[in-house]
mmCIF file of C-alpha atoms in Angstrom:
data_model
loop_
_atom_site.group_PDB
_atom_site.id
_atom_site.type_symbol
_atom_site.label_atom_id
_atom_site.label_comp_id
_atom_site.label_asym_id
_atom_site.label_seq_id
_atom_site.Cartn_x
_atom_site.Cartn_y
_atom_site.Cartn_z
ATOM 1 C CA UNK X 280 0.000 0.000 0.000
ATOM 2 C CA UNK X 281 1.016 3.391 -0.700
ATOM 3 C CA UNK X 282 1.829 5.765 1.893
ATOM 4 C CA UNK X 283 3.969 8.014 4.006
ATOM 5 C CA UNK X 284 7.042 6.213 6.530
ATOM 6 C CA UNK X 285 8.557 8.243 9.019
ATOM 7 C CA UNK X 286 11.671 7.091 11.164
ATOM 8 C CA UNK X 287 12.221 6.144 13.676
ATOM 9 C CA UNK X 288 9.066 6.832 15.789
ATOM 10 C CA UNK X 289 10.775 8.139 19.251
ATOM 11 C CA UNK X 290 14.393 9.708 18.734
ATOM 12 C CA UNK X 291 16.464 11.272 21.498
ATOM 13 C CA UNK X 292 19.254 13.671 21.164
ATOM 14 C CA UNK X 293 22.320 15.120 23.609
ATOM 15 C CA UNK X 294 23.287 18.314 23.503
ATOM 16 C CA UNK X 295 25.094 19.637 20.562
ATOM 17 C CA UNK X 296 24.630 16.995 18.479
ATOM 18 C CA UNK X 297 22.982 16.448 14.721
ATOM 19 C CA UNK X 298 20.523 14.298 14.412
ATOM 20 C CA UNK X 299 18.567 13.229 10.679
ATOM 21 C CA UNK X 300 14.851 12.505 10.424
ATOM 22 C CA UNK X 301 14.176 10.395 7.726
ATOM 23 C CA UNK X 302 10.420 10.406 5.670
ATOM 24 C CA UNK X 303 10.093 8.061 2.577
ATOM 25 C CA UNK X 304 6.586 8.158 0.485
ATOM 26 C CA UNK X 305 5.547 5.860 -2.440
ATOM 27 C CA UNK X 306 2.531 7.896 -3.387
ATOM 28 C CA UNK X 307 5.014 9.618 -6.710
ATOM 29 C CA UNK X 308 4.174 12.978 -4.714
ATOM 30 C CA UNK X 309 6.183 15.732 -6.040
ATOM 31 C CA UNK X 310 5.806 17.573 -3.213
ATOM 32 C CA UNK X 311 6.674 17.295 0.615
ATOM 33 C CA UNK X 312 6.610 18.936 3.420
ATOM 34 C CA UNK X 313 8.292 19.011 7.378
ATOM 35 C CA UNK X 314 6.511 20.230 10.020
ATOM 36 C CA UNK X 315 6.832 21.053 13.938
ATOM 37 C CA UNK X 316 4.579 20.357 16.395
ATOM 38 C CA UNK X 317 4.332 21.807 19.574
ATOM 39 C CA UNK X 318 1.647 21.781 22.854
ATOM 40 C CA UNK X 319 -0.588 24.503 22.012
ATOM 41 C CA UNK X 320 0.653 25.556 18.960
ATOM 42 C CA UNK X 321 -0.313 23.810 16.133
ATOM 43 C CA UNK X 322 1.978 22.645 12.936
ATOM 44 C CA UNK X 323 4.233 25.103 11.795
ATOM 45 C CA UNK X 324 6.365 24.276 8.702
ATOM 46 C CA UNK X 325 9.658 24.066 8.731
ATOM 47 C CA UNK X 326 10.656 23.550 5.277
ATOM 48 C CA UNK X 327 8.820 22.184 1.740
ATOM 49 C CA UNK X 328 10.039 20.582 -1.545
ATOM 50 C CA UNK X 329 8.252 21.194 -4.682
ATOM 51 C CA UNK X 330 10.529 18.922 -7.107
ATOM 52 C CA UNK X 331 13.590 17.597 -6.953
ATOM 53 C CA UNK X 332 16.800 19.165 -6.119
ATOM 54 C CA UNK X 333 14.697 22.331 -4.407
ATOM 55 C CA UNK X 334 13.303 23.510 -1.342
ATOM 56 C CA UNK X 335 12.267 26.408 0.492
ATOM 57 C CA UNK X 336 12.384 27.260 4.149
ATOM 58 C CA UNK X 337 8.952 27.574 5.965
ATOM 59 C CA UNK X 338 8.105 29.402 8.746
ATOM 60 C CA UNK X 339 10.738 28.216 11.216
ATOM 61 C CA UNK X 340 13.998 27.212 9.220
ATOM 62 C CA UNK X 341 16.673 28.238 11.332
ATOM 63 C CA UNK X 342 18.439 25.310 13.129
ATOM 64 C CA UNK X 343 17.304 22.730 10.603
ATOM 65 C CA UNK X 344 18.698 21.242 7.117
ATOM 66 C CA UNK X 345 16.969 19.354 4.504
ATOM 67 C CA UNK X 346 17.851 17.495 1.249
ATOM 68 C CA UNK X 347 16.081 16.271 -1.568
ATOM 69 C CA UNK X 348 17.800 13.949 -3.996
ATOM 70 C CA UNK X 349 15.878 11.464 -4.654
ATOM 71 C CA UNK X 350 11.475 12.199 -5.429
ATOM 72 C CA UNK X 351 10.449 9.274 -2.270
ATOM 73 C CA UNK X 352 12.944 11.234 0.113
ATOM 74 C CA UNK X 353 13.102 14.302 2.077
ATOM 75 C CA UNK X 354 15.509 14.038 5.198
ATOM 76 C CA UNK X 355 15.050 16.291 7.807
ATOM 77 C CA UNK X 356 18.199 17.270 9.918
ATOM 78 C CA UNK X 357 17.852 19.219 14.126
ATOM 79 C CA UNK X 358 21.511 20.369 13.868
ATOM 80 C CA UNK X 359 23.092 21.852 16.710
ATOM 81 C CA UNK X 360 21.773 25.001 16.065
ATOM 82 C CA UNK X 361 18.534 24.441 16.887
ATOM 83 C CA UNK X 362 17.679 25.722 20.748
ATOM 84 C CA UNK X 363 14.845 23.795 21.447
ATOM 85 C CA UNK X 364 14.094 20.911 19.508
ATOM 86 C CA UNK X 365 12.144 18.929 21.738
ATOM 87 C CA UNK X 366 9.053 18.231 19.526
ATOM 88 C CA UNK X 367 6.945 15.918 17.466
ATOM 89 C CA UNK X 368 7.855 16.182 13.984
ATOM 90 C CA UNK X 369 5.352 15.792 10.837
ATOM 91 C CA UNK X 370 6.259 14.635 7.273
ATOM 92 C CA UNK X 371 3.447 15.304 4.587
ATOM 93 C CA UNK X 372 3.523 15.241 0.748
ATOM 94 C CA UNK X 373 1.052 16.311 -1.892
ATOM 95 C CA UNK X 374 1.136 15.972 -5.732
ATOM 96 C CA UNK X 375 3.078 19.721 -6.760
ATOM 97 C CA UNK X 376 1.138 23.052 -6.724
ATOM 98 C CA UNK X 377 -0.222 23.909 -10.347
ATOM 99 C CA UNK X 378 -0.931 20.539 -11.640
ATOM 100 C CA UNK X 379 -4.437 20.489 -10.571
ATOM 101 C CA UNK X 380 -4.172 17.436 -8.228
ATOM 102 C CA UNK X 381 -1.989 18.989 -5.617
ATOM 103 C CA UNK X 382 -5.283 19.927 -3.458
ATOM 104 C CA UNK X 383 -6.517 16.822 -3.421
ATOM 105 C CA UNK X 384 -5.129 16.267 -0.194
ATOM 106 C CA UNK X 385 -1.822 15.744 1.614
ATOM 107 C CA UNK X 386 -0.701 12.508 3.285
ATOM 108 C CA UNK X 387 0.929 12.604 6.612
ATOM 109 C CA UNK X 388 3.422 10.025 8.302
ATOM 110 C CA UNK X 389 2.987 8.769 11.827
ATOM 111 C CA UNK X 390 5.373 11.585 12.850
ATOM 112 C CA UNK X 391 9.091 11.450 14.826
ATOM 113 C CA UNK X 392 9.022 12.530 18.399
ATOM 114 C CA UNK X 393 12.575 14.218 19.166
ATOM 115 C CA UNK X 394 13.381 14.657 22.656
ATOM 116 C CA UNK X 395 16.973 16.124 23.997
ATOM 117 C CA UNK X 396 18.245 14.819 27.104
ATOM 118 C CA UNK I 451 -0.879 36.515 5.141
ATOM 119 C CA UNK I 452 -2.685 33.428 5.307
ATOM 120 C CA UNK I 453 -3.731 32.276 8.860
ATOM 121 C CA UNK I 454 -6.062 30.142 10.310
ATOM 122 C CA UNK I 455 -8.000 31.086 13.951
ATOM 123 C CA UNK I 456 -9.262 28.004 15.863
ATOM 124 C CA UNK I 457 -10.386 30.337 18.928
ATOM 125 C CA UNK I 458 -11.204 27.408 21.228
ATOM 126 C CA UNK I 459 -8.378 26.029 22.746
ATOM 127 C CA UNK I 460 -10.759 23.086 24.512
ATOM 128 C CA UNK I 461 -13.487 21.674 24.634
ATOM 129 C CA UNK I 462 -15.075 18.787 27.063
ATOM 130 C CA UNK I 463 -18.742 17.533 26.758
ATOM 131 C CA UNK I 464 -20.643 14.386 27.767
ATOM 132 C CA UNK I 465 -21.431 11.844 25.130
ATOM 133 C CA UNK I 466 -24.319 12.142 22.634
ATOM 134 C CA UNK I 467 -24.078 16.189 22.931
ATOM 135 C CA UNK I 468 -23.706 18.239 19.750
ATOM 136 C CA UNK I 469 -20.763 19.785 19.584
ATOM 137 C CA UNK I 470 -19.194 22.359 16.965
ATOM 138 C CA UNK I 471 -15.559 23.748 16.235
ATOM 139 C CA UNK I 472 -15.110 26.945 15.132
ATOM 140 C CA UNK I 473 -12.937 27.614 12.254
ATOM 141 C CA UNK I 474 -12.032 31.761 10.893
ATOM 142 C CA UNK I 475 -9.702 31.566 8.146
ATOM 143 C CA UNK I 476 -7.868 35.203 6.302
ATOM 144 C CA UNK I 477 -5.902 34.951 2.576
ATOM 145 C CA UNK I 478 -5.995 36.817 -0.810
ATOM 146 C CA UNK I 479 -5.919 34.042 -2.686
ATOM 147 C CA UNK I 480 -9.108 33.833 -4.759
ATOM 148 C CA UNK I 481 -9.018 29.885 -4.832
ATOM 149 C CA UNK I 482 -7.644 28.229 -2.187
ATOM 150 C CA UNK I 483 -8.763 24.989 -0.106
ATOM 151 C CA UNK I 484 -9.939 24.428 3.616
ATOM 152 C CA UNK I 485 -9.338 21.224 5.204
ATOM 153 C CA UNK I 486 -10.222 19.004 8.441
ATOM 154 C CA UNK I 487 -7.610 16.952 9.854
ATOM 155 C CA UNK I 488 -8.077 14.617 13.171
ATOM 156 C CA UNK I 489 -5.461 13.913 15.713
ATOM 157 C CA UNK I 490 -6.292 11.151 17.919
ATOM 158 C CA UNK I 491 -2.945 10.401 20.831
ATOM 159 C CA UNK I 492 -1.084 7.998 18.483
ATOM 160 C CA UNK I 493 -0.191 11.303 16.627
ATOM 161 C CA UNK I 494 -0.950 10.576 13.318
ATOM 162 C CA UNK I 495 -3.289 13.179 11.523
ATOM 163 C CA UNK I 496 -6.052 11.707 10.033
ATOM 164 C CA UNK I 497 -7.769 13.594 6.646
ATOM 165 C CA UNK I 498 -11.718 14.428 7.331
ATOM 166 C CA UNK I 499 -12.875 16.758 4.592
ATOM 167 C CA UNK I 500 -11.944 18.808 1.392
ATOM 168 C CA UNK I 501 -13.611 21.798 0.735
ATOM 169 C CA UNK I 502 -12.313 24.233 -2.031
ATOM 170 C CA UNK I 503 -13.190 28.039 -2.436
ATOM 171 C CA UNK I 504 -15.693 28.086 -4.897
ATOM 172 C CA UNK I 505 -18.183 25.081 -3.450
ATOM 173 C CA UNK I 506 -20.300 26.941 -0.916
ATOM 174 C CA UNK I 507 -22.327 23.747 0.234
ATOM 175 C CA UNK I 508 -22.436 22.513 3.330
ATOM 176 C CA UNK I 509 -21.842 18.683 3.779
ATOM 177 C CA UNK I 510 -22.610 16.092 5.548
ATOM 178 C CA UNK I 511 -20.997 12.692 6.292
ATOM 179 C CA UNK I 512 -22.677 10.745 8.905
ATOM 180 C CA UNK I 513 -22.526 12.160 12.360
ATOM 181 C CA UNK I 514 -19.899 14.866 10.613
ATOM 182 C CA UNK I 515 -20.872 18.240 9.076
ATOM 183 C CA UNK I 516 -19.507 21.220 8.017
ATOM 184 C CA UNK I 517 -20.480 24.861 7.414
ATOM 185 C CA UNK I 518 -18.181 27.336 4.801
ATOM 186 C CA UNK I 519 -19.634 30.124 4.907
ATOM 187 C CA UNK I 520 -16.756 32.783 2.604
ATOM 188 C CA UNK I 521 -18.548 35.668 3.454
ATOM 189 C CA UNK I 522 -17.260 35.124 6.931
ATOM 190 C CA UNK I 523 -14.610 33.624 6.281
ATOM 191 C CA UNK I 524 -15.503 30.593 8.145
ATOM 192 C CA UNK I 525 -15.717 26.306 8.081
ATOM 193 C CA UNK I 526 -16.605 25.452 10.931
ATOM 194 C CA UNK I 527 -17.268 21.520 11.914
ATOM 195 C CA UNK I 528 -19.965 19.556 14.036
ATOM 196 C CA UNK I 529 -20.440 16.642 15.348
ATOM 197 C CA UNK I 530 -23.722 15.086 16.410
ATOM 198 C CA UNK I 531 -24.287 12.915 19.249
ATOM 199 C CA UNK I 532 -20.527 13.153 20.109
ATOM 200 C CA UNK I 533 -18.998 9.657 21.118
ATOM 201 C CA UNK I 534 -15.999 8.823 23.677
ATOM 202 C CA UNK I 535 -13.957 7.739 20.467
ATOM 203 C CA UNK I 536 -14.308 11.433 19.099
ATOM 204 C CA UNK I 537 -11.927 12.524 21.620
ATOM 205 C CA UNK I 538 -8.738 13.876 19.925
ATOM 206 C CA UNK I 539 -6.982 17.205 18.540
ATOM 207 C CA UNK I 540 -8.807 18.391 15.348
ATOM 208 C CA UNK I 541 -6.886 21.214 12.941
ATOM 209 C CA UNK I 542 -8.960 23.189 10.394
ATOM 210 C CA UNK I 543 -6.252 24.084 7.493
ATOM 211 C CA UNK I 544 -6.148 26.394 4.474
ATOM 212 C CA UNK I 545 -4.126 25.933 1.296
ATOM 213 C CA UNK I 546 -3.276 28.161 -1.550
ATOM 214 C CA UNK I 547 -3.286 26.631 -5.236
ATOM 215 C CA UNK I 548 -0.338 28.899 -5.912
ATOM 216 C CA UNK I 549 2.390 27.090 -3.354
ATOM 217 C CA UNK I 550 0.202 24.698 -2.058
ATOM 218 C CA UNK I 551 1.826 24.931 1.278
ATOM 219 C CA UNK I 552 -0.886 23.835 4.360
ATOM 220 C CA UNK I 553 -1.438 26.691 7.080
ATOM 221 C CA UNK I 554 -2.876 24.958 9.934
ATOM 222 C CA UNK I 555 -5.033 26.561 12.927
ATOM 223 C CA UNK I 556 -4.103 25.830 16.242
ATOM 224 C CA UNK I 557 -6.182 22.800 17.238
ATOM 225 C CA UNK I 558 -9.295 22.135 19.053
ATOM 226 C CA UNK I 559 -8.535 19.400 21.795
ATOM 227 C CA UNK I 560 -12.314 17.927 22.391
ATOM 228 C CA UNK I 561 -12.605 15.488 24.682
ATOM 229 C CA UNK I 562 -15.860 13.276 25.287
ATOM 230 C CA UNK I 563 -16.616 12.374 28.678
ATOM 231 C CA UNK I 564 -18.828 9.166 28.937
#
């Protein structure tokens, strides 16, 4: 079946270090998406891939990296940078903006929950 | 901007009550698309309904129904004779056909007492 796999399911990080969120699809999406969740405040995006090779930053870039090589992949990377990342992390993806199917709806992953200890 | 206002943070009733989730959305796009998501505690979001600018009717799916009304800029989202399994975070969300990026409200936690 297609879908949406997000890994691993609970990840936990020291201080200072990197750590890479991975999120595979099989749907042939063009698009994907990362976002942030935390108590209270809803999904905020982080950053979104349109095609292959590209990406923009969302809402709340800083501290985080992304790649996009390959069309099933879009790693997510909490570098060092980021402050706080103690969160539950989303991965969506849609079919790309302008093609008239990316509205038909966006499939989500189970999500990663990143704590720092 | 886009943004989407979900004003009530909570909300707790007893089972078989009516209950409705407000849902105030703001863009400049002239098509765009509203959407109801479910979050029950596993985490994962689960997809409810589709609704895109231009289709004004309300609809309903079994206990579920929604109201987009654009000249208030609002979707909002009821459930009928609410059930203990209804308990869960739901996000209204609004997409533009431009970037096709989803802005999500903050989340109505409802929880269904038996």
């Amino acid at each position: 079946d297609g879908g949406i796999t997000q890994s691993p399911k609970y990840l936990f990080r020291k201080e200072g270090q990197n750590v890479t969120l991975s999120c595979e699809q099989n749907l042939n999406h063009d698009a994907m998406y990362w976002y942030r969740q935390d108590p209270g405040q809803g999904l905020r995006l982080i950053y979104y891939s349109q095609i292959v090779n590209d990406f923009q930053k969302g809402d709340i870039a800083e501290g985080y990296s992304v790649s996009r090589e390959k069309k099933e992949s879009f790693p997510l990377t909490v570098t060092s940078a980021q402050k706080n990342p103690t969160a539950f992390y989303l991965c969506a993806s849609s079919f790309r903006p302008g093609t008239g199917r990316s509205n038909y709806g966006y499939t989500f992953g189970s999500g990663t929950r990143l704590t720092v200890v | 901007a886009q943004k989407v206002t979900q004003a009530q943070t909570e909300i707790s009733v007893v089972e078989k009550e009516d209950v409705t989730l407000d849902c105030v959305y703001e863009t400049r796009d002239t098509t765009y698309y509203l959407f109801w998501y479910k979050q029950p505690p596993s985490g994962e979001l689960v997809f409810l309904i589709r609704r895109n600018s231009f289709d004004e009717q309300n609809e309903i799916s079994g206990r579920y129904s929604w109201n987009f009304q654009k000249s208030t800029s609002s979707f909002n989202f009821t459930i009928t004779a609410s059930q203990v399994v209804d308990s869960a975070v739901y996000f209204c969300a609004l997409s533009s056909s431009n970037t096709g990026k989803l802005i999500f409200g903050q989340g109505t936690t409802l929880q269904v007492k038996p």
